Structure formats: C-alpha cells, structure tokens
XYZ file of C-alpha atoms in Angstrom:
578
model
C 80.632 114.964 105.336
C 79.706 112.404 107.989
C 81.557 108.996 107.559
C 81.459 106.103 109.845
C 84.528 104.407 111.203
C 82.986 100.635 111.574
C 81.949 98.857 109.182
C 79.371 96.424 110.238
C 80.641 93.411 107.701
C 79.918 90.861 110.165
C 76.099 90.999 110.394
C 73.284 89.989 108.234
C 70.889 92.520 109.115
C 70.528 96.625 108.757
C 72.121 97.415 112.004
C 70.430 100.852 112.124
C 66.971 98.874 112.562
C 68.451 97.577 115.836
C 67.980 98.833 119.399
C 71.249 98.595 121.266
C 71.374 96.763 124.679
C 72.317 100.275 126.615
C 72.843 103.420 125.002
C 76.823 102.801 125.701
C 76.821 98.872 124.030
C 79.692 99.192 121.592
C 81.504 96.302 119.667
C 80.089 92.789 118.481
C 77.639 91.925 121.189
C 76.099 95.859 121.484
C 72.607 94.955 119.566
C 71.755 92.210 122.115
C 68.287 92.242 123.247
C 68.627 92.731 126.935
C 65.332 91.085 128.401
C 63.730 93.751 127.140
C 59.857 93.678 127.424
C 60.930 90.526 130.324
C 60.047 89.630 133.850
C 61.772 91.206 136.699
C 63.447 89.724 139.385
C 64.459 91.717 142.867
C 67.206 90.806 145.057
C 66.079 91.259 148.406
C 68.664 89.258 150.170
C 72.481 89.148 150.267
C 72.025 85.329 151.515
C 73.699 82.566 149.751
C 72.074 78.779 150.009
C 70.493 77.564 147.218
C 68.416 77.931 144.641
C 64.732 77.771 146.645
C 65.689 80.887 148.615
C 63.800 83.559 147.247
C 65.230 86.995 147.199
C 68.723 85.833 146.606
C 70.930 86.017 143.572
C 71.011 82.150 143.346
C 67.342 81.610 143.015
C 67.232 84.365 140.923
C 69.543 82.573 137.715
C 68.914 78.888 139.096
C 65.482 78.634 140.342
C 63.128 76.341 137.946
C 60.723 79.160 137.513
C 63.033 81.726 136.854
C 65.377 79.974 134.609
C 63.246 79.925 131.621
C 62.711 83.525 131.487
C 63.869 86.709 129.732
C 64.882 88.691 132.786
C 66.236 91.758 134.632
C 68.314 91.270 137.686
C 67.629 94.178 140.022
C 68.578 94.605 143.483
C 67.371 96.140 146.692
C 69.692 95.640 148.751
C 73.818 96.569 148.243
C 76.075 95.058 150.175
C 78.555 91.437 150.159
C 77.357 88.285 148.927
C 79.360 85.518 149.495
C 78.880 82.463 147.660
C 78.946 79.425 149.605
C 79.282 77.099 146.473
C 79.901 77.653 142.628
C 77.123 79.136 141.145
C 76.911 76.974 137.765
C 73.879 77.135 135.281
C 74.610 75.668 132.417
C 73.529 74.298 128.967
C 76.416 72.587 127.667
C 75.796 69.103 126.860
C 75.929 66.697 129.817
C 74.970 69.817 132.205
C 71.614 70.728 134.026
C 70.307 72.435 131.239
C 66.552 74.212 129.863
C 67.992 77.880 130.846
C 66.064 79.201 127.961
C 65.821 83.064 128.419
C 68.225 85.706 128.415
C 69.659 86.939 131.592
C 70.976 90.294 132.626
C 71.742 91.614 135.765
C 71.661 95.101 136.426
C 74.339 96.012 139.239
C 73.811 99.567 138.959
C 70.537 99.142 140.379
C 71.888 98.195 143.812
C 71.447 101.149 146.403
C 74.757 103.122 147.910
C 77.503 100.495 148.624
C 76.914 98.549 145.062
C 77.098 94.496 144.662
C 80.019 92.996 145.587
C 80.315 89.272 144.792
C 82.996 86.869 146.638
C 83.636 83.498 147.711
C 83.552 81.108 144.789
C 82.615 81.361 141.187
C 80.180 81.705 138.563
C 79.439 79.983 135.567
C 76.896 81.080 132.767
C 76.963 79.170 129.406
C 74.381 78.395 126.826
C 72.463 81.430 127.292
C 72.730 85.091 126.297
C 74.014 87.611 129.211
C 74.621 91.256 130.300
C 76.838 91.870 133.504
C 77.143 95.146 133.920
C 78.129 97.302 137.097
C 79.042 94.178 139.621
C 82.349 94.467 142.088
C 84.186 90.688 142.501
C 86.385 90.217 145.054
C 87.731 86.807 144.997
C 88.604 84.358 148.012
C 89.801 81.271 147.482
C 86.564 79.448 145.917
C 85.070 76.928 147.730
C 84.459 74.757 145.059
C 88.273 74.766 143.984
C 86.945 76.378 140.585
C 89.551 79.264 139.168
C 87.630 81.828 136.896
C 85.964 84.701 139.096
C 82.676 84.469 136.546
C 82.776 82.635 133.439
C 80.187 83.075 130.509
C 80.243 81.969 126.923
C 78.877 79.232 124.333
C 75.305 81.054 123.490
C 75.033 84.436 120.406
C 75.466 87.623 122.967
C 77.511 88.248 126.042
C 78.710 91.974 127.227
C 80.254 92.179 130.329
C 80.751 95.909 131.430
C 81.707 98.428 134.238
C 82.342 95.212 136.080
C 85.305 95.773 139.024
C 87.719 92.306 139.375
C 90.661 92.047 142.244
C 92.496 89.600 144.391
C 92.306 86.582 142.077
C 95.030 84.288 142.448
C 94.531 81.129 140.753
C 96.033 79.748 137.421
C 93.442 80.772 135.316
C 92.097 84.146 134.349
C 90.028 86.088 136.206
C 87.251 86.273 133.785
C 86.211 84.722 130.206
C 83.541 84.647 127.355
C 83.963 81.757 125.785
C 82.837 81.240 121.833
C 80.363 77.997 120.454
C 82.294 74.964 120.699
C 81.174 73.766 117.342
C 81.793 73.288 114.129
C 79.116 75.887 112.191
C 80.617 78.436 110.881
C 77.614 79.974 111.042
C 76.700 79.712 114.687
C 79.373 82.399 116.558
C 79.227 83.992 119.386
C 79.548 87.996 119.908
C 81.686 88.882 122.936
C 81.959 92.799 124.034
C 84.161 93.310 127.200
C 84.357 96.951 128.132
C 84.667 99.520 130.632
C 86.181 96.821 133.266
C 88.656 97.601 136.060
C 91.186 94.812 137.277
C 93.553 94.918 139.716
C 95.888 92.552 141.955
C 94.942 89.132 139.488
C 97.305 86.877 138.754
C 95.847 86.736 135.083
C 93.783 88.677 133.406
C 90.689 87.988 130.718
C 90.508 85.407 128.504
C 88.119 85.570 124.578
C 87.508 82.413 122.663
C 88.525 78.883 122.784
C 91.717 77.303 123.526
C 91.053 73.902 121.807
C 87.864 74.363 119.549
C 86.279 71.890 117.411
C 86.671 73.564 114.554
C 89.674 76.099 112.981
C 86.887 78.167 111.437
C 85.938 81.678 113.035
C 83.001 81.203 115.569
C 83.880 84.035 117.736
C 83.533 88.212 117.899
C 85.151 90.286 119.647
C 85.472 93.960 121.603
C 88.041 94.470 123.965
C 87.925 98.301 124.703
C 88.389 100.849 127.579
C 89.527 98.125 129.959
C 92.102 99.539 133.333
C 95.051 96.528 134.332
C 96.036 97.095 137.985
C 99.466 95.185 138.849
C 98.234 91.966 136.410
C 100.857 89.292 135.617
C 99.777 88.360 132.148
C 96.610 87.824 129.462
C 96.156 91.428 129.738
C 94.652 93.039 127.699
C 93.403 89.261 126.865
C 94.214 85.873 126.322
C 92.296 84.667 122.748
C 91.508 81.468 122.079
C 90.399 79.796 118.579
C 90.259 81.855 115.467
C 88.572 85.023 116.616
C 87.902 88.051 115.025
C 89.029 90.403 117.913
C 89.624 94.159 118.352
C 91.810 95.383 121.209
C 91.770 99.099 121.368
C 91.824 102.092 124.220
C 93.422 99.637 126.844
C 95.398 100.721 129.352
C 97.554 98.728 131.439
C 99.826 99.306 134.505
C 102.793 97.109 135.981
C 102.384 93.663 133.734
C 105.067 90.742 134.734
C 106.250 88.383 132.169
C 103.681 89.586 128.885
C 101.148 90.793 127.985
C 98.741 89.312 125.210
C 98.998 86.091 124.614
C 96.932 84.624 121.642
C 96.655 80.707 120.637
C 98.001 79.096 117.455
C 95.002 79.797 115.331
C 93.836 81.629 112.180
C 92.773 84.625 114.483
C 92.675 88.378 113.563
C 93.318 90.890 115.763
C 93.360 94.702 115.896
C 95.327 95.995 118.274
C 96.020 100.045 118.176
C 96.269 103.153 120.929
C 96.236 101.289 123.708
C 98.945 102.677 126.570
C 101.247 99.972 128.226
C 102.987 100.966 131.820
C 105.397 99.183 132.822
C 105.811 99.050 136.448
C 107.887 97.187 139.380
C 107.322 93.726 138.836
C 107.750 94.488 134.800
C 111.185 92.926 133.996
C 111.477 90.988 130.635
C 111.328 92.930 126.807
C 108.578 89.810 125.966
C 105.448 91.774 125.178
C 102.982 90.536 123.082
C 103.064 86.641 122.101
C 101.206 84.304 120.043
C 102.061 80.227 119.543
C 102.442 79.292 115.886
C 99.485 78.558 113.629
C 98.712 75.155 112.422
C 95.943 76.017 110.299
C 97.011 79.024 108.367
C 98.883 82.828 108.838
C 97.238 84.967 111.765
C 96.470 88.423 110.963
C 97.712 90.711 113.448
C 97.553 94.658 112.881
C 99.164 96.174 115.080
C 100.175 99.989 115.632
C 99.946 103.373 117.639
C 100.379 101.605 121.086
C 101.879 103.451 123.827
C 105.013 101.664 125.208
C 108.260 103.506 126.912
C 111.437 102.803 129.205
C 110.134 102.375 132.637
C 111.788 104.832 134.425
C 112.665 102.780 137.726
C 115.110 100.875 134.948
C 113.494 97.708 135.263
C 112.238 97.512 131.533
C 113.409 98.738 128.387
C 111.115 98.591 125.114
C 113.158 96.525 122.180
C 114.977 97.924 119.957
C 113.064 98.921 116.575
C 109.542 99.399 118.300
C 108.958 102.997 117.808
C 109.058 102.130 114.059
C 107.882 98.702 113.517
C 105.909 97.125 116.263
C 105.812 93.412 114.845
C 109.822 93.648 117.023
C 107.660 93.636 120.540
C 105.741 90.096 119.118
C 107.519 86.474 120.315
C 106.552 82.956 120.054
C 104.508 82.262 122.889
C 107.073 79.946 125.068
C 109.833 80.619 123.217
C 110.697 84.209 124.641
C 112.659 85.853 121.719
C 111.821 83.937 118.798
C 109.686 87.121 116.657
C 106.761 85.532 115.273
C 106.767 85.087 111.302
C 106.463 88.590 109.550
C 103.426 87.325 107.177
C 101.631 86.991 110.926
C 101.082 90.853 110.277
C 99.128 93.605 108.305
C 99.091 96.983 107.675
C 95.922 97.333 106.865
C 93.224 97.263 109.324
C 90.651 94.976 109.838
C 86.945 96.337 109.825
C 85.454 96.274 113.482
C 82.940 94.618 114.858
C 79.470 95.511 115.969
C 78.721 99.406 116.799
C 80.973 101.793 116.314
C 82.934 103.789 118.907
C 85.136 106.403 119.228
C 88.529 105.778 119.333
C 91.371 107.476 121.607
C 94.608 108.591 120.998
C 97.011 106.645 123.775
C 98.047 109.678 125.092
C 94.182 110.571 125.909
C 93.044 107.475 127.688
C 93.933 108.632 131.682
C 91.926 111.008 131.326
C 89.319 109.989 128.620
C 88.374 106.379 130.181
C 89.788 105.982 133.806
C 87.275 108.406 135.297
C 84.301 106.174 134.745
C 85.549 102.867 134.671
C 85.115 99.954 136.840
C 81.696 99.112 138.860
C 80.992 103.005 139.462
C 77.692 104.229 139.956
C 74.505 103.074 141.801
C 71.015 105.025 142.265
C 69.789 106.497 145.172
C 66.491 106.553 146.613
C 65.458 108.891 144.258
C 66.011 107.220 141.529
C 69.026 109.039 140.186
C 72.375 107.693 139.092
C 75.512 108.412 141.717
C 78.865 108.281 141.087
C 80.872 106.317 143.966
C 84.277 103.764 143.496
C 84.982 101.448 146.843
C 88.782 101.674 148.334
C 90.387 98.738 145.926
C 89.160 100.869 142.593
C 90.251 103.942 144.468
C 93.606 102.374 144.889
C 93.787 100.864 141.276
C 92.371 104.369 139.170
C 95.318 106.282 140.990
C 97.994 103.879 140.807
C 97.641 104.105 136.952
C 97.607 107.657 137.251
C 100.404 107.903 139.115
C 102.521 105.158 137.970
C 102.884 103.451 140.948
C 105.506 101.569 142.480
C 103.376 99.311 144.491
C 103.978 95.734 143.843
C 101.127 92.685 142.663
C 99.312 92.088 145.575
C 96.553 89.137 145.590
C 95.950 88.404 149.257
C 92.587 89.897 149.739
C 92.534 91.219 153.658
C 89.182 90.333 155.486
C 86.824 91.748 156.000
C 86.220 93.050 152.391
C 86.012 96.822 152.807
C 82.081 97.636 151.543
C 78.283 98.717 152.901
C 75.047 96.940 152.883
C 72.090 98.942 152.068
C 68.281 98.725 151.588
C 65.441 100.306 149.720
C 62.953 102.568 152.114
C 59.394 100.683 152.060
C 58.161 103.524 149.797
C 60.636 103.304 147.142
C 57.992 101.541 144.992
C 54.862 102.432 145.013
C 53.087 103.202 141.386
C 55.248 100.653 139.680
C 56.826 97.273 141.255
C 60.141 97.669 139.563
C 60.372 101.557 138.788
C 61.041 103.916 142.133
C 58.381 106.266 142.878
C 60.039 109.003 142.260
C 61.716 108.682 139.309
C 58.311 106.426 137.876
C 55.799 109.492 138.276
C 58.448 112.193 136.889
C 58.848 110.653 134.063
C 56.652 107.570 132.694
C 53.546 108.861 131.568
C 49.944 108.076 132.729
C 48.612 104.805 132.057
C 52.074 102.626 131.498
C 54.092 101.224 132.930
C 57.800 99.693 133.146
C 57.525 97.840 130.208
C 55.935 100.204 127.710
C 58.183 101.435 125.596
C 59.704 105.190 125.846
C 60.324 107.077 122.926
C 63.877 106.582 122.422
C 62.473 102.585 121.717
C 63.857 101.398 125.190
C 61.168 100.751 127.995
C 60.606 102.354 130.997
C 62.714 100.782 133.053
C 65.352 100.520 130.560
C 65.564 104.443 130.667
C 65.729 104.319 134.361
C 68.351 101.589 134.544
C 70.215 103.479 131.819
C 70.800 106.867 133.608
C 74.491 105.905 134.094
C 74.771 106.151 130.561
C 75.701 108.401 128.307
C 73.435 109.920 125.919
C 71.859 107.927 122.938
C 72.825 109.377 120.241
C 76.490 109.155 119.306
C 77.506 112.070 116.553
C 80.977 111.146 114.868
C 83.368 113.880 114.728
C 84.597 115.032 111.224
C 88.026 115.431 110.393
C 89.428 119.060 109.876
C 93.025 118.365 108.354
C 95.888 116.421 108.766
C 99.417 117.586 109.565
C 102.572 115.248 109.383
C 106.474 115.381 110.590
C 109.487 113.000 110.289
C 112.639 111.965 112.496
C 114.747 113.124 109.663
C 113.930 114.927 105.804
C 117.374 113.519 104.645
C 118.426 109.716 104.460
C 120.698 107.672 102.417
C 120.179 104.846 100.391
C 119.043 102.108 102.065
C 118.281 103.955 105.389
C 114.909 104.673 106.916
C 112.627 107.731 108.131
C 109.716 107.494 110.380
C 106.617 110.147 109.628
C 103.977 110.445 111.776
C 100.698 112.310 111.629
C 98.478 114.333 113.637
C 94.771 114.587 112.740
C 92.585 117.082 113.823
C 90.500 117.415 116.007
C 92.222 115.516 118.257
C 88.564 113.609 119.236
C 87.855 113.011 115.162
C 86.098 109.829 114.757
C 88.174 108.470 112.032
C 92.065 109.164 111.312
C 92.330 106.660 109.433
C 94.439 107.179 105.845
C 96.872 106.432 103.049
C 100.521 106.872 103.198
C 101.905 107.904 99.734
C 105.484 108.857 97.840
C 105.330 110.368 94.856
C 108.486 109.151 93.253
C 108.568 105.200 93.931
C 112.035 104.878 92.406
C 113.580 106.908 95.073
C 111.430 106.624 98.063
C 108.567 104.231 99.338
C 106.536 104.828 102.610
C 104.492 101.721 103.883
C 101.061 102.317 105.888
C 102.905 102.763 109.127
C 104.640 105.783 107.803
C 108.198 104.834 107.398
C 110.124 105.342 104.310
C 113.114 104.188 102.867
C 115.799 105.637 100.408
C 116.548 103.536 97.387
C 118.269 105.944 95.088
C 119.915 109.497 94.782
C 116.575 112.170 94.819
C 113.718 113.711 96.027
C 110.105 112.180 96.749
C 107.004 114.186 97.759
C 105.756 112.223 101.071
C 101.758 112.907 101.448
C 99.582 111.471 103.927
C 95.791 111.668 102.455
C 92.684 111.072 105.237
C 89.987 108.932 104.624
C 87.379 111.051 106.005
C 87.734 114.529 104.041
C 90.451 113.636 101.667
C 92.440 116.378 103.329
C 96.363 115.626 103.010
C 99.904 116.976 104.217
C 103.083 116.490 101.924
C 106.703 116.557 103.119
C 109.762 116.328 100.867
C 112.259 113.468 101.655
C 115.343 114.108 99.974
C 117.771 110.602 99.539
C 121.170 111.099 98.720
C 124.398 108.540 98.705
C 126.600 110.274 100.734
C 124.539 110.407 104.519
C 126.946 108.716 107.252
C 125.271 105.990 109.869
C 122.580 106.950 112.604
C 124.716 107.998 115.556
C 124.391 106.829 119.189
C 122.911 109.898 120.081
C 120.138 109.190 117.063
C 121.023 112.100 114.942
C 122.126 111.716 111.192
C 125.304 113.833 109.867
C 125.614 114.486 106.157
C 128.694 114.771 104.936
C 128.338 117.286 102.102
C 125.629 119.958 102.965
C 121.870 119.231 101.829
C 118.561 121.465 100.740
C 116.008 119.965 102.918
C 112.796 120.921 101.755
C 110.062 121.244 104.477
C-alpha cells in the first residue's frame, strides 16, 4: 500500500491539481507558479550600471517595463557580474514600489562557466521569486549592506542550487523573510534547498526577528543544504513564529552554535541531519533558542547525527545519544537547557510537497553530489554537470572532514569563465536553442505552449537539470529493532533503536509500545525505563505497513550502576529474552 509521508495541512486547495514550480520544488513554496506562460528576458551583458542598460541583470528586475511582468531570467552569457551598487527592488511601504509580476531567474541557463554574482547585494521583497542555480561570491558591498541576496514579504520564494562563500559581515549570508503583518491569513511560503555555503561568517536566516504580530505568518523548508566552515545560524536562524522543517542538512566545522531560533511560538522539525564538528568547533552549545514571551515553542527534535570530533576539540554533552532536548540552551545564556515543555515527540506534519527523507548516515553521498550552483547547458541545449574551485573545495572538505580553518577573505580575481551563445543558438524559437527546440517541441508551438507533462516548452528545457517528474514513494518492507541493554533495574533506562527497511522507504515513521506499563514504559524516542521487578514486551509498530518488531526488556531490583566503561553488571544471573 502506497502512503504519503506529508501531509499537506497547511493549504486550502487539492494540491494534486497543482503544477509544481520544477519537477524537484519540494516543501512550502514548491506549487509556486514560476512565470509560467510569462515574458522572457535575456541577459546579454555581464555589465553593471543601472537600470536603462539593456541586456544586464539590473534592467532586467528594475527596468519600468520589465518590472511589471511575470518573467524568466535567462542568460547568454556566463561569466562575473559585479554589482556596482545594491540592487534593491522593493514593495515594502515607503520603497519604490509597482513590481507586480513574479520573477525568476534561471541560472542554469547560463552557458559553461555559470553566473557568478559579487560586489554588493540584492534585495527582492514584495514579490514572488525563484533563484535557482546562481554562484555569490561576496566582496565587501559597496553600499555597506550585509545580506549577500535578501528576499521575502510576498506568498512564494524558493531559493535553490544557489552556491554562497566569502561573506563576512554581521548578518547572514542569505534570508526569506515572512509578511510583516498582522493577518494570520496572509503568510509567506519559504523553500530553501539544495544550497552550498562555505567560508560565511553566518549562515541563512527564515522569518522575522521582530514581527508585528505573534501569530504564524511564515512556512518553511530547510532541506539538503551543505555548511562549509560557517560560524553560526546554520542550518538557520528563524525568526517570528514559523512553521519550519529542518531536515537532510549537513554541516561541517560550525564555531560557537548552530541553530539559533527567536523567542516565539515557532515549530520546528528538526531530524537526520549530520553535524561535523571541525577545527574552529570548540564549545558543547549546539542548538539555542531565546525564551518565548508569547507561549511554549514546539521543537521536535531527533535522529541527528552528532559525535566527538576526533581532533579533541569538541565533545557532544552528556545524555545526547538518548535525549536530544540536552544539546538545546538559552540563546545567550550558554548552558541554561531550554524548558522541557519547549519539546515534542511527536512530529509535526510538513509543509508543502513531499520529499524523501535520508537517513544521516546517507546524506554524503545522497545530497553532496548535486548540490550547490552545478549544472549549466551547452550549446546544444543539454544540461552539464560542472562545480567552480570554491564548491570543489567545500563538497570535499565535508567529505573528508577537513581540518582547514573559516576562511572569508575572498582572493581576487574570483576564479570563473565568461562565455557566450554562438549566433545560431536561436533560430526557430527566441528563447528555446535550436537544437534542443526542433528535437523536441512539436510543429506549430512554441516556448510557451504547454508540453504534456503541463509545463511549457521552455520549462522542459530549463528543467533538464532536474530529476524526473514523477516522484514514486517507497513502501516499507519491515522493521527490525535492538537495545543498549535487555536488562535494567528499577529506575534505570534502555535506549532501542530501529532500522526500517528499505533503507530509502519513504516513511519510517511509527509507534513505540510496552506491553506491560506497570513494569516498563518506552516514550516515542525509544527509551524505556524500569519501574518494577518483570518483564515487558517492547514492539515498535510502522506506520506505513503496520509491520512491527518486539524485544523483551526484563527489569529486575538487583542490576548494579552503568559502569565507566558503559556496560551494566547484574549481580545475580538473568534470562534475557531476545
């Protein structure tokens, strides 16, 4: 029986009637319209002056003309362009305003070399966007502003196979920022996926810091992100009460934390993500939050990967491998655990479209290969796989657990190639290469007609570096479970832990269960406790195929104290059975 993992609570509408943004668009903001059907604009220049230079990516978001249109960002050329001042469009009150359309600009469309983006920032608020396969490399801005690229206050933002190094200023290097209002009704979807960082001070920030309201106005998808030698806010920093899910993360070489989440009624997922510490990684604070004013936080949080760094320079506190609410602090108040009604074990539905999730253990080699600002098409029209020397540098550090050391001078020149399209790369279609156009889009349409799998033309083109559209969930084939001990005495714990197969199943999710409640109990993080003299059957049932495993936990009175070595001696002989 097929079962799916997500439940789509959070939207109004039949979500299967929806066409995703890209065939990969997962979490909140994945059923974003993407300009589809639009006008398309070409980047023909790598110039930067303002916005009445045609060609260039400023005229291209700011221009008058342009600015009021549902649009597609392509480029023609690849290469550096260095802003010479902050590129701000905005809608927010007081601001330029009337950007009316939705804007998304398609990096991958670049030729060899990609779209690299330095010099000072970029603002986009009040409108709907899509920034997907775009390398930033950040200087010093001119301007003085601190976030690399900034977007936030409109319904939809994804920002995806995006690349981020060398920023050094006190903010993070990249945001989404939710609705600064009070309708409860009026939130913004945020998906942030597939990103590579490495050498920031800071990392990515969700949500508001001071909103105008404590109500939720803000979700969430933080997944299959890569932290390179990142101080702190990684994976995020979240702001205002969001709904936010933090999953298949990996990070490398943090300083003083990690996560750091504002005093708000947020909720937060946070599971199998894989957490490296590395040689600036020195303090046991992890994961902090400040204290709630407006009610408890609801933070589940479980199966995250975190171990001894072997170079000695971090140890993981005490307790974690069995409770991980121990590796949680008041933000600013470095070993102060946060209240234990902060936390759940039961977790919070996801938002937007499902995905499948990784074990920890699985995500070198399930996300780093493809992550980061990655692939480009050639002049054919095909999609090419091809990282620059930074990403290089940050996919095998993580691999290899580096010892390098946080690094955010950036050394000139930036290492990349500049590029352009042949004179007969379009010929049928304006926006469609020639080759790829007439092997695929039949006679009489063109870029905007629609293709049968309900994107257009061009869509299907853009969307080669993709995976395929149709995502199958795996079933679950059974469930097998172990403990760090069969025998306990009163009052002491056991920790069981389970193993669902296949080891790709979509959901292994379940129910932790004792049979005999007087002598044993097992909460939903799978660690029991003995209260009196007896056996209790310990079963662990899936959701998805009801299929269970059952251990027997004997509890007697007479078990000495865990040992140094972490071994339990009985002092009269015990049945154990297995």
């Amino acid at each position: 029986m097929k079962k799916i993992i997500i439940l789509f609570t959070i939207l109004s509408f039949s979500v299967n009637a929806q066409q995703l943004a890209f065939p990969d668009a997962y979490g909140a903001a994945a059923y974003m319209n993407p300009s589809r059907g639009g006008s398309v604009i070409h980047i023909t220049s790598l110039n930067d002056s303002d916005s009445d230079e045609i060609g260039t990516l400023r005229w291209a978001i700011k221009n008058p003309t342009n600015k009021v249109l549902d649009r597609i960002v392509v480029f023609d050329v690849s290469g550096l362009i260095d802003l010479q001042s902050r590129l701000y469009a905005s809608n927010n009150p007081g601001d330029e305003g009337g950007y009316t359309g939705t804007l998304y600009i398609a990096g991958q469309t670049a030729p060899e070399g990609g779209i690299t983006i330095t010099g000072d920032n970029i603002t986009l608020s009040g409108f709907n966007t899509i920034v997907r396969y775009i390398k930033f490399r950040h200087q010093e801005s001119h301007s003085g502003s601190d976030t690399t690229i900034s977007l936030g206050r409109a319904d939809n933002h994804i920002i995806d196979h995006c690349s981020f190094s060398h920023h050094s200023p006190s903010k993070s290097t990249v945001s989404i920022a939710t609705k600064n209002n009070s309708d409860v009704e009026d939130f913004t979807n945020g998906t942030f996926s597939n990103n590579l960082l490495g050498n920031n001070t800071l990392g990515f920030i969700a949500g508001e810091s001071t909103p105008s309201s404590p109500d939720t106005n803000g979700y969430f998808t933080v997944i299959r992100n890569g932290y390179y030698n990142i101080s702190h806010r990684v994976p995020l920093k979240g702001g205002s009460a969001i709904k936010v899910d933090v999953v298949n993360n990996i990070v490398h070489n943090w300083s003083a934390r990690t996560i750091r989440m504002d005093g708000w009624e947020y909720k937060l997922n946070h599971f199998e993500n894989y957490y490296q510490a590395g040689t600036n990684t020195s303090n046991q604070l992890k994961w902090t939050s400040y204290l709630s004013n407006t009610g408890n936080p609801q933070i589940y949080t479980t199966d995250n990967f975190l171990e001894d760094d072997p170079r000695g320079n971090y140890s993981k506190p005490a307790g974690f491998d069995t409770d991980e609410s121990v590796a949680w602090t008041q933000f600013q108040d470095n070993f102060v655990p946060l209240p234990s009604s902060y936390f759940t074990d039961v977790q919070h539905s996801i938002n937007g479209r499902a995905f499948t999730i990784y074990q920890n253990a699985q995500l070198k080699d399930s996300i780093l290969p493809e992550i980061g600002a990655c692939k480009y098409m050639d002049n054919n029209g095909n999609a090419v796989f091809s990282r620059d020397v930074y990403d290089e540098e940050y996919v095998n550090g993580i691999i290899s657990n580096s010892d390098s050391t946080r690094d955010t001078n950036l050394v000139l020149p930036i290492q990349t190639s500049s590029n352009t399209r042949p004179g007969n790369f379009y010929v049928s279609n304006d926006h469609i290469p020639e080759v790829w156009f007439s092997a695929n889009v039949p006679d009489g349409e063109d870029h905007n007609d629609t293709a049968p799998s309900g994107y257009t033309w061009l869509e299907e083109y853009m969307n080669q570096v993709d995976g395929d559209v149709v995502i199958e969930d795996v079933d679950v084939t059974g469930v097998t479970i172990t403990a760090t001990t069969y025998e306990i005495g009163i009052n002491q714990k056991s920790t069981f832990s389970k193993t669902v197969a296949p080891i790709n199943a979509t959901n292994k999710t379940g129910v932790w269960s004792s049979s005999n409640g007087s002598v044993a109990t097992i909460n939903q993080q799978g660690v029991a406790t003995g209260l009196t003299e007896g056996s209790a059957s310990i079963t662990f049932t899936t959701n998805d195929g009801t299929f269970t495993d059952t251990k027997v936990l004997q509890v007697t009175e007479e078990i000495a104290p865990i040992l140094n070595g972490g071994t339990i001696s009985s002092k009269k002989k015990l049945l154990i059975n297995n």
